[in-house]
Each structure stands twice: as C-alpha cells, then as structure tokens.
Short mmCIF file of C-alpha atoms and ligand atoms in Angstrom, two decimals:
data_model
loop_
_atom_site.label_atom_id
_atom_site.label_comp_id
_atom_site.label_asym_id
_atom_site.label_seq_id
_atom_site.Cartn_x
_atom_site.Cartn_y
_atom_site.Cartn_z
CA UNK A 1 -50.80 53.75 7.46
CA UNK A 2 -48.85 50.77 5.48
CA UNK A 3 -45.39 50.28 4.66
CA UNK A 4 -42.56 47.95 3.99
CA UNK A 5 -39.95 47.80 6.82
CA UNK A 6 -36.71 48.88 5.47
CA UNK A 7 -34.58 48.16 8.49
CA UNK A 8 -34.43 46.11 11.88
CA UNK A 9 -32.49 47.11 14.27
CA UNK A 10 -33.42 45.38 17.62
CA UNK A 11 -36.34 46.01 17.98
CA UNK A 12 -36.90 49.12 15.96
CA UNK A 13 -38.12 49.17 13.07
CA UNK A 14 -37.83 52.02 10.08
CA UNK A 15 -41.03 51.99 7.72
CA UNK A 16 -41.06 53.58 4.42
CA UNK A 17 -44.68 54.13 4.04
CA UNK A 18 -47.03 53.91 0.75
CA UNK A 19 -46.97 57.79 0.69
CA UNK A 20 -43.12 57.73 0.73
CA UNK A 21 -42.82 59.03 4.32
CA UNK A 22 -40.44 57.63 6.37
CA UNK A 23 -41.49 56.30 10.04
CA UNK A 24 -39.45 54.67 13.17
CA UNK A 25 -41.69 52.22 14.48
CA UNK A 26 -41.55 50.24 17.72
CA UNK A 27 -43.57 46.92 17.99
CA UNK A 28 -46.27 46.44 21.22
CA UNK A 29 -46.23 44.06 23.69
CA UNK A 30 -44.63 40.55 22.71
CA UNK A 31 -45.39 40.72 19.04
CA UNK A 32 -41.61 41.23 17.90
CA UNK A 33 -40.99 38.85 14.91
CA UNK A 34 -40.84 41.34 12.27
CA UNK A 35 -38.02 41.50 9.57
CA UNK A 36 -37.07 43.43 7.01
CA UNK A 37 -38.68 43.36 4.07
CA UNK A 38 -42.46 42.71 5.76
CA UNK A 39 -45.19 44.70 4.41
CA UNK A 40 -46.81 46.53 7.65
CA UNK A 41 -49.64 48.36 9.53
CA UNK A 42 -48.58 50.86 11.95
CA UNK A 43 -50.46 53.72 13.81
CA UNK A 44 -48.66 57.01 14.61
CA UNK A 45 -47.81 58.06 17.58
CA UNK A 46 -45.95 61.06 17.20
CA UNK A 47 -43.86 62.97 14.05
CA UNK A 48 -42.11 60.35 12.11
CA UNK A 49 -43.02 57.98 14.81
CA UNK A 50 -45.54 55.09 14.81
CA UNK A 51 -46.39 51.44 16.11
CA UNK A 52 -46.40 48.27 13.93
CA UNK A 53 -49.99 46.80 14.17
CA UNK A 54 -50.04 43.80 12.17
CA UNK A 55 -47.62 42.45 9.74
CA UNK A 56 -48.94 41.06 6.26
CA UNK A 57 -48.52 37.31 5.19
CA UNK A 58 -45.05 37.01 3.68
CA UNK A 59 -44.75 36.05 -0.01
CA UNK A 60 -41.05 34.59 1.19
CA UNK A 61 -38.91 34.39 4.17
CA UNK A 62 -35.31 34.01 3.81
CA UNK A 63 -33.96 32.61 7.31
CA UNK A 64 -30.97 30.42 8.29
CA UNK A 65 -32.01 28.69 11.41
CA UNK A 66 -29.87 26.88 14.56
CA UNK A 67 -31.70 24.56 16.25
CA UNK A 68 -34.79 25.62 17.73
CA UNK A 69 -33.77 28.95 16.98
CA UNK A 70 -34.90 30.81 13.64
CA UNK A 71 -32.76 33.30 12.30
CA UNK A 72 -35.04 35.34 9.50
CA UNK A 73 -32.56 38.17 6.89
CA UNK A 74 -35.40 39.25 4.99
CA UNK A 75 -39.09 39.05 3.96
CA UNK A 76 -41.15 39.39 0.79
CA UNK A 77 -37.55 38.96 -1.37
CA UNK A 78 -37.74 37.11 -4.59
CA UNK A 79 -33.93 36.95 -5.34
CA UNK A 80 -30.96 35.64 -3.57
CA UNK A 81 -27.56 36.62 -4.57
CA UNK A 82 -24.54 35.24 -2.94
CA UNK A 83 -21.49 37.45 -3.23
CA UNK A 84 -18.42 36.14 -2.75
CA UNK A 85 -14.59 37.09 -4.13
CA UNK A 86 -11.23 36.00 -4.98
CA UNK A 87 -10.22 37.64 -1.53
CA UNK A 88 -10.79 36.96 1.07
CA UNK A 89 -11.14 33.16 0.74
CA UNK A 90 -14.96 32.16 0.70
CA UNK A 91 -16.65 28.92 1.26
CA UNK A 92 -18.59 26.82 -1.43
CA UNK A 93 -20.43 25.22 1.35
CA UNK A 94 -21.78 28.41 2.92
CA UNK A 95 -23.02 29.60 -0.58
CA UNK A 96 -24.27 26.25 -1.35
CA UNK A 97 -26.59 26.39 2.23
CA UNK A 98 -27.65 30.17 1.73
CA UNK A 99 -28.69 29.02 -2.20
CA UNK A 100 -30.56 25.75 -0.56
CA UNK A 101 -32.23 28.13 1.98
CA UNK A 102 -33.68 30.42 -0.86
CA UNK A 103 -35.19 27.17 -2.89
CA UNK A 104 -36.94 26.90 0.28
CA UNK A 105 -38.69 29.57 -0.65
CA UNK A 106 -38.82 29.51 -4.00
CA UNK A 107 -36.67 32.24 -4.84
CA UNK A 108 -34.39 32.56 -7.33
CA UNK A 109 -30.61 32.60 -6.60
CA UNK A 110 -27.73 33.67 -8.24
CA UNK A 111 -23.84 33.84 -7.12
CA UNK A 112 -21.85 37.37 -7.65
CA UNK A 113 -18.16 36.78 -8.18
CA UNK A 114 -16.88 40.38 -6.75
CA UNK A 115 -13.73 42.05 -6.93
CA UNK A 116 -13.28 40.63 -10.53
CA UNK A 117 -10.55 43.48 -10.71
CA UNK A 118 -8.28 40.78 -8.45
CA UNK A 119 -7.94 38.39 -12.04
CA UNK A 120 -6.42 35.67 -10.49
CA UNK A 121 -8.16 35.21 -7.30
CA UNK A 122 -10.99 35.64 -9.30
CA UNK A 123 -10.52 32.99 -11.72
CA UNK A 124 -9.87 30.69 -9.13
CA UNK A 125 -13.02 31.55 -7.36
CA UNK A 126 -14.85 31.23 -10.75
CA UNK A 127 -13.07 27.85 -10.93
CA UNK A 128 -14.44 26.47 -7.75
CA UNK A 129 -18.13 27.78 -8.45
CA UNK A 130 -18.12 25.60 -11.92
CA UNK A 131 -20.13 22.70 -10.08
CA UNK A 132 -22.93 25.85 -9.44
CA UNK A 133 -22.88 27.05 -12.86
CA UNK A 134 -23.00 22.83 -13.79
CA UNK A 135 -26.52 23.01 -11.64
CA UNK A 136 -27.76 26.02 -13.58
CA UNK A 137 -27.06 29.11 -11.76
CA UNK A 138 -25.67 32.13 -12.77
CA UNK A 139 -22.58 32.97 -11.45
CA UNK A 140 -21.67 36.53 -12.36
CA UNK A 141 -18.24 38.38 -12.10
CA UNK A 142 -18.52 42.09 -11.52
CA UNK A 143 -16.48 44.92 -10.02
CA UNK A 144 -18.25 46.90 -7.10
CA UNK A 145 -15.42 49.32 -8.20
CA UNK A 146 -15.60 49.31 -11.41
CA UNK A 147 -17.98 47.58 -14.10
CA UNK A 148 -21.57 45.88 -12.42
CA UNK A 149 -23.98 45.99 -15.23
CA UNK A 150 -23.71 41.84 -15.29
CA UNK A 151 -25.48 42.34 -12.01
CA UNK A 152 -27.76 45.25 -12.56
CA UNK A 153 -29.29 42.96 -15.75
CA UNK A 154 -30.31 40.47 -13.03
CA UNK A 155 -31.78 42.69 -10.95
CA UNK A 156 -34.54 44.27 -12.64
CA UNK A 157 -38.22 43.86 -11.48
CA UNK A 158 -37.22 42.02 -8.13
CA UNK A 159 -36.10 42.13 -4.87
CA UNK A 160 -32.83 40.84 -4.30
CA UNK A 161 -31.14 39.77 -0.74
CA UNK A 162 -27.33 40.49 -0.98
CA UNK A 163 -25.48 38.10 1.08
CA UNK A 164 -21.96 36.33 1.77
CA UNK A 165 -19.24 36.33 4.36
CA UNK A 166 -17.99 39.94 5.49
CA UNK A 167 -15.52 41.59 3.77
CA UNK A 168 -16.95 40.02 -0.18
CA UNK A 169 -17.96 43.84 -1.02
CA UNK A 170 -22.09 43.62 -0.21
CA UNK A 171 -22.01 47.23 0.83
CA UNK A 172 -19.75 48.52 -1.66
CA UNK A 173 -22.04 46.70 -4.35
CA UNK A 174 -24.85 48.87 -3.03
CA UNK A 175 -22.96 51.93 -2.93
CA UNK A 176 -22.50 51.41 -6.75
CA UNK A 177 -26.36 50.34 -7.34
CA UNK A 178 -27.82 53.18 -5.34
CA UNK A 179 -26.20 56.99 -5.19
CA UNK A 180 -26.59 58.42 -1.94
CA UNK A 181 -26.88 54.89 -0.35
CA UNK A 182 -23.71 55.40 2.09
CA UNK A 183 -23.87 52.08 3.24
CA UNK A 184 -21.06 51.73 5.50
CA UNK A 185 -17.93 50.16 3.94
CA UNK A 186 -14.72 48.32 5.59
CA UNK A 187 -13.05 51.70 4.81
CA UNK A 188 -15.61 53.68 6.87
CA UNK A 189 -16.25 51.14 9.64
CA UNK A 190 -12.60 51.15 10.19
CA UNK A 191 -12.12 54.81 10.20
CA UNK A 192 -15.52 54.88 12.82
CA UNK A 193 -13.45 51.65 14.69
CA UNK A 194 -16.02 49.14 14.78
CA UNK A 195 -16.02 45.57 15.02
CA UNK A 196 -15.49 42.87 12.84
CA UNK A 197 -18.69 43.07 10.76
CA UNK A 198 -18.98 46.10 8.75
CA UNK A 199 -22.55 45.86 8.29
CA UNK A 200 -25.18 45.34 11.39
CA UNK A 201 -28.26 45.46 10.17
CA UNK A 202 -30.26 44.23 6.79
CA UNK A 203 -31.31 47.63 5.09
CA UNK A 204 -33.38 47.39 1.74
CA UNK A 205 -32.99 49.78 -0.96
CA UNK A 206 -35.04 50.84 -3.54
CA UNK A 207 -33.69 51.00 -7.20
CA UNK A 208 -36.44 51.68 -9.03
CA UNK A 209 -40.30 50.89 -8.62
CA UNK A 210 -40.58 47.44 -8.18
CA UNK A 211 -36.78 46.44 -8.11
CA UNK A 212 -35.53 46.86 -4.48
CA UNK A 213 -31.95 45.14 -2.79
CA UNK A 214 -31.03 44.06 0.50
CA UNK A 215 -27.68 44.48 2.15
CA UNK A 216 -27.63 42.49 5.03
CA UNK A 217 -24.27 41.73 7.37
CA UNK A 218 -21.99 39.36 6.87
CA UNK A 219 -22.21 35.68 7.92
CA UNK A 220 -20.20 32.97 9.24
CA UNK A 221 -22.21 30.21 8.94
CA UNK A 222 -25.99 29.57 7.44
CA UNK A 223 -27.54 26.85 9.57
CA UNK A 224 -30.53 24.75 7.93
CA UNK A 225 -32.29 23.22 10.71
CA UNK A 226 -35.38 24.64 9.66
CA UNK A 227 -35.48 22.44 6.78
CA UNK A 228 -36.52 18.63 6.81
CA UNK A 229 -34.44 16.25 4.92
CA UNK A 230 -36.64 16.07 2.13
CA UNK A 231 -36.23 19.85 1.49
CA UNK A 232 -32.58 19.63 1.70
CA UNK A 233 -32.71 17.37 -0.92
CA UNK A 234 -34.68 19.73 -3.27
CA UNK A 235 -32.58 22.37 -2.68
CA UNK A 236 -30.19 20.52 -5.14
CA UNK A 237 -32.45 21.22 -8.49
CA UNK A 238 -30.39 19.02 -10.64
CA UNK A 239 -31.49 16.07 -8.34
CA UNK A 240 -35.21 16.68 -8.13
CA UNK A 241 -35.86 14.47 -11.36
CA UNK A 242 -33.98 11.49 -9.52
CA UNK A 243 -35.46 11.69 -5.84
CA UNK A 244 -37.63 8.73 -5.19
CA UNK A 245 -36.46 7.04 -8.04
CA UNK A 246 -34.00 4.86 -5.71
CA UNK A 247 -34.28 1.24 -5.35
CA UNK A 248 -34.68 2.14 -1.60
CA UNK A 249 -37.48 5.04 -0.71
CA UNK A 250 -35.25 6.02 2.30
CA UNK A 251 -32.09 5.65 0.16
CA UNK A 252 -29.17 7.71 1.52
CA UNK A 253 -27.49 8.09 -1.61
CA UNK A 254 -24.00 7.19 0.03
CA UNK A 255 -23.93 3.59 -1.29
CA UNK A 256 -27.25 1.88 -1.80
CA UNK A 257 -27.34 -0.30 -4.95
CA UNK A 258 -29.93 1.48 -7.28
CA UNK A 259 -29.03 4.95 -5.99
CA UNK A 260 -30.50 6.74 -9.06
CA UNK A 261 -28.70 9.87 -7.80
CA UNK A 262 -24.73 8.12 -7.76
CA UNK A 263 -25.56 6.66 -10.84
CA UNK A 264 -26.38 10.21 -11.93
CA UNK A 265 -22.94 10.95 -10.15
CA UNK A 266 -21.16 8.12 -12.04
CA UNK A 267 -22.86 9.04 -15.48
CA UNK A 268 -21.31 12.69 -15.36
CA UNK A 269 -24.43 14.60 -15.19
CA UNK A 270 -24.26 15.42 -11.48
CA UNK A 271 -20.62 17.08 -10.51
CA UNK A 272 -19.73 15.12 -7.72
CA UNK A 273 -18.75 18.23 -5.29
CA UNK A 274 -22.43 19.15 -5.18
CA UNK A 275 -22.93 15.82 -3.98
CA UNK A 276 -20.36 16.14 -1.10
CA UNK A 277 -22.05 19.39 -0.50
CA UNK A 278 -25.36 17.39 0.01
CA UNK A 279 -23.79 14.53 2.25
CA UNK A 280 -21.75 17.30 4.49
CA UNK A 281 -24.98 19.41 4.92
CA UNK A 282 -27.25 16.06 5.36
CA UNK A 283 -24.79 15.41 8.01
CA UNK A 284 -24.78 18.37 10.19
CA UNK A 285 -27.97 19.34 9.77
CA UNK A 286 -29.90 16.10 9.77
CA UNK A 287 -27.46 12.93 10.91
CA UNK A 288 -29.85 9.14 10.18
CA UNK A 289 -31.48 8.50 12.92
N1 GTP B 1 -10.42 45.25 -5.18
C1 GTP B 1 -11.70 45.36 -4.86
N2 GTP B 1 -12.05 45.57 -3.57
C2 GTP B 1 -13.36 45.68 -3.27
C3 GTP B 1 -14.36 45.58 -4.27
N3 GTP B 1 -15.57 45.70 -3.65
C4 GTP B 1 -15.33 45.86 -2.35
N4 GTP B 1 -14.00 45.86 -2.10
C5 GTP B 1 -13.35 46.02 -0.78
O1 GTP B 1 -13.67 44.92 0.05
C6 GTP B 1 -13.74 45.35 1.42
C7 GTP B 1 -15.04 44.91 2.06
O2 GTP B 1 -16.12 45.59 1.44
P1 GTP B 1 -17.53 45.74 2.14
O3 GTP B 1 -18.45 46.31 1.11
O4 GTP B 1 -17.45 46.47 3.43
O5 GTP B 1 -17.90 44.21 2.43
P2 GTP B 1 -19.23 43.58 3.01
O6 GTP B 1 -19.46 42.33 2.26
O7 GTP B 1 -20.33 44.57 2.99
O8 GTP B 1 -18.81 43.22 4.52
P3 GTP B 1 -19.78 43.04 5.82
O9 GTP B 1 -20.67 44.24 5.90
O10 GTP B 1 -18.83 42.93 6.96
O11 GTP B 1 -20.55 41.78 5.59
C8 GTP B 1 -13.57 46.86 1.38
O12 GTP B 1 -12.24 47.14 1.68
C9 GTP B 1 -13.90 47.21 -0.05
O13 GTP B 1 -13.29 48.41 -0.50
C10 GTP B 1 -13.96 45.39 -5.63
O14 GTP B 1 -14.76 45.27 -6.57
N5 GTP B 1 -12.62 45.27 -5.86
MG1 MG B 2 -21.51 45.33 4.48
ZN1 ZN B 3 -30.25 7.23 -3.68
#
C-alpha cells in the first residue's frame, strides 16, 4: 500500500494511506530517515499495522541542521509559514534562518503575525518584520482566536509547514483551520503537566484535497550548516540580482570597495537589518576561512 506519513514519533511512523486508512508503521532494519510529510510504501503486518518499504524521492525537505547533524521538520511541503506574536518576544533572526532554510528548497514562505488581538505587541512585532515585508514577503496578522481568513487565503492548494518558537499559537492556529484537530494547546499541555514544549511531534493535517498543514514543535534555534555560503546568500532574494556583481568574486560584503550589495545598502533599496541578518548568520554558520 502507499501513503503519506502524517506523523513521526521516534521511530514510528502513522501513514494515512491512498484509500484513506490509517496505518502505524515501524521502519526495518537501519533504514530510519523518514519524516513527515514523505510519500511511502509499506507492507502490512497486522490490523492497522504495517512496515515502511521504501520512501519516494522528496519534492522538498525542510531541515535545520547542526553540524554534521541534519535535523529534517517535514517533507514534500511547498509552503513555509513562520508564526510569531507580539507575546512572547520572538526573534527576527530565527524567522529570518527558518525563511532562508525554505529558499533552500524552493518553497515559498510567508510570516504569520499571531495574537493580533494583543494590538500593541502586535504592532510592534509588525514593526520589526517591515525589513521582511521590504524583501517581499507576506507578513500576515491574524487571530488563532478570533479572525484567520488572511491566512486561510494563503493556504489554498499547498502544503504549508507551521513553525516558530513555542508558545506563538502554531497549535491553536490549527485548531482553528481544522475542526476536530485537538492539537494539544499550552492550556491542555499544562492541565496534562508536560514540559516546556507544547507540541512534540510534526503532525500534518489535511484541509482539503490538495491543501494540507504542518504543526510541528516549537524551536529555539534553526541551525544552517547544511547550507554552503553561496546558498546563504540566496536565501536573501532581494540580493540575488547583485551576487557576483562585486568588484571582488569572493567579496564579503562587510567593506570591500565595489560591494554591489552595500552600495545596494547605501542606495536604500536593501534595509540594512537584513543585511546584519546576513553577516550574523554568515558568521555562525560559515566564519572566512
Ligand atoms: N491572545 C491570544 N492568545 C493566543 C492566540 N493564539 C494562541 N494563543 C495562546 O498562546 C499560547 C500558546 O499557544 P500554542 O498554540 O500552544 O503555541 P505553539 O506555538 O503551538 O507552542 P509549541 O507547541 O510549544 O511550539 C496558548 O496559551 C494560547 O491560548 C491568539 O490569537 N491570541
Ligand atoms: Mg504547538
Ligand atoms: Zn560584496
């Protein structure tokens, strides 16, 4: 039978199949590797129970990566949104790395401004996205308690990864996209006493045929070392029309004289926090030789 994997916990696995059946699936031997989101063959082994044989080639894989050690969220997923809020605090720098991560992959990112009921957090966090909106992404305020049809616009005909630091409202999002979704809440976690993050698993859910999201736990940081230099770079879209037209083919863009990008910078049409951005996650991620 095939399926799409619609949750990962360990290493179990729960398949919706094409004939809408659900299955828990195990993986054999060393195979492991498989994420959410993968389109899979499994064999059954039992009622509701089956083995993943093979796992199709992935259209995308979203993954933040330490060194030397991968860290996939979710296959086959055409959308990013990064949902943040007015409370608690969030950082630019996080969304700016998860957004850089889904270029990667050429998907298509957006940021979701939650908690839009909070009007002055939220206008502060709307304030600090500006340089995102100045690079061309959306950046749409909803209420997961109230009004999300800015989102639900965006959503239509793809599959869309929800992530963001715990505690931005992920789950409560999908509990207002999908009735009957119960995804576990702050509220509920708390009453149930668990830890810190509310959600501990990425679970994809299926709005309609063909439009699907992802909730997927929160996170504290979103580590690039999967990505060269060069691909860093690109994740910046508004610089892609300058790169390699530097005086210097190696050019840093910190000072070099005939730095197309600072000139870019110094002309307006780059805002110069996305630049900072660049140079802090250049830094970490991959300091000169
Ligand atoms: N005021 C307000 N609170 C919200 C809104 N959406 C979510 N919250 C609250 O924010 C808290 C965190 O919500 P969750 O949905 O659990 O957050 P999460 O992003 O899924 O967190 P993790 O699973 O830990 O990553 C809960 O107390 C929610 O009730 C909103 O639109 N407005
Ligand atoms: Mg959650
Ligand atoms: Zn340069």
């Amino acid at each position: 039978m095939r399926g799409q994997v619609i949750a990962a916990f360990g290493r179990q696995y729960l398949v919706e199949t094409d004939a809408g059946s659900f299955v828990r699936c195990v993986t054999r031997g060393k195979q492991g590797g498989v994420v959410c989101g993968d389109r899979v063959a499994a064999a059954p082994t039992g009622p509701g129970e089956g083995v993943i044989a093979s796992v199709e080639p992935r259209t995308s894989l979203f993954q933040r990566a330490a060194p030397h050690r991968a860290k996939p969220i979710a296959a086959n997923a055409t959308q990013t949104a990064v949902v943040v809020a007015g409370e608690p605090s969030f950082s630019d720098e996080l969304v700016c790395r998860a957004i850089v991560a889904a270029e990667r992959e050429r998907m298509k990112a957006l940021v979701v401004v939650n908690k839009a009921d909070l009007a002055e957090a939220t206008r502060d966090a709307l304030a600090r996205l500006a340089p995102l909106g100045a690079a061309g992404y959306p950046v749409v305020a909803i209420s997961a308690r109230g009004d999300v049809s800015p989102l639900v616009e965006r959503l239509a005909g793809e599959t869309t990864v929800l992530v963001g630091q715990s505690g931005m409202g992920k789950s409560t999002i999908v509990n207002a996209l999908v009735p009957g979704a119960n995804a576990e809440t702050r509220e509920i976690s708390r009453f149930l006493d668990s830890g810190r993050h509310t959600t501990t698993h990425a679970r994809l859910y299926r709005l309609a045929p063909g439009t699907a999201i992802v909730d997927c736990p929160g996170l504290q940081d979103f580590g690039l070392a999967h990505l060269s230099r060069a691909e860093i770079e690109a994740g910046f879209p508004e610089l892609r029309p300058l790169l390699g037209h530097c005086r210097f083919t190696d050019c840093s863009h910190r000072s070099e004289p005939g730095c197309a990008v600072l000139a870019a910078v110094a002309a307006g049409r780059i805002h110069p926090r996305r630049m900072e951005l660049l140079q802090r996650i250049l830094a970490a991620e991959r300091p000169a030789p």
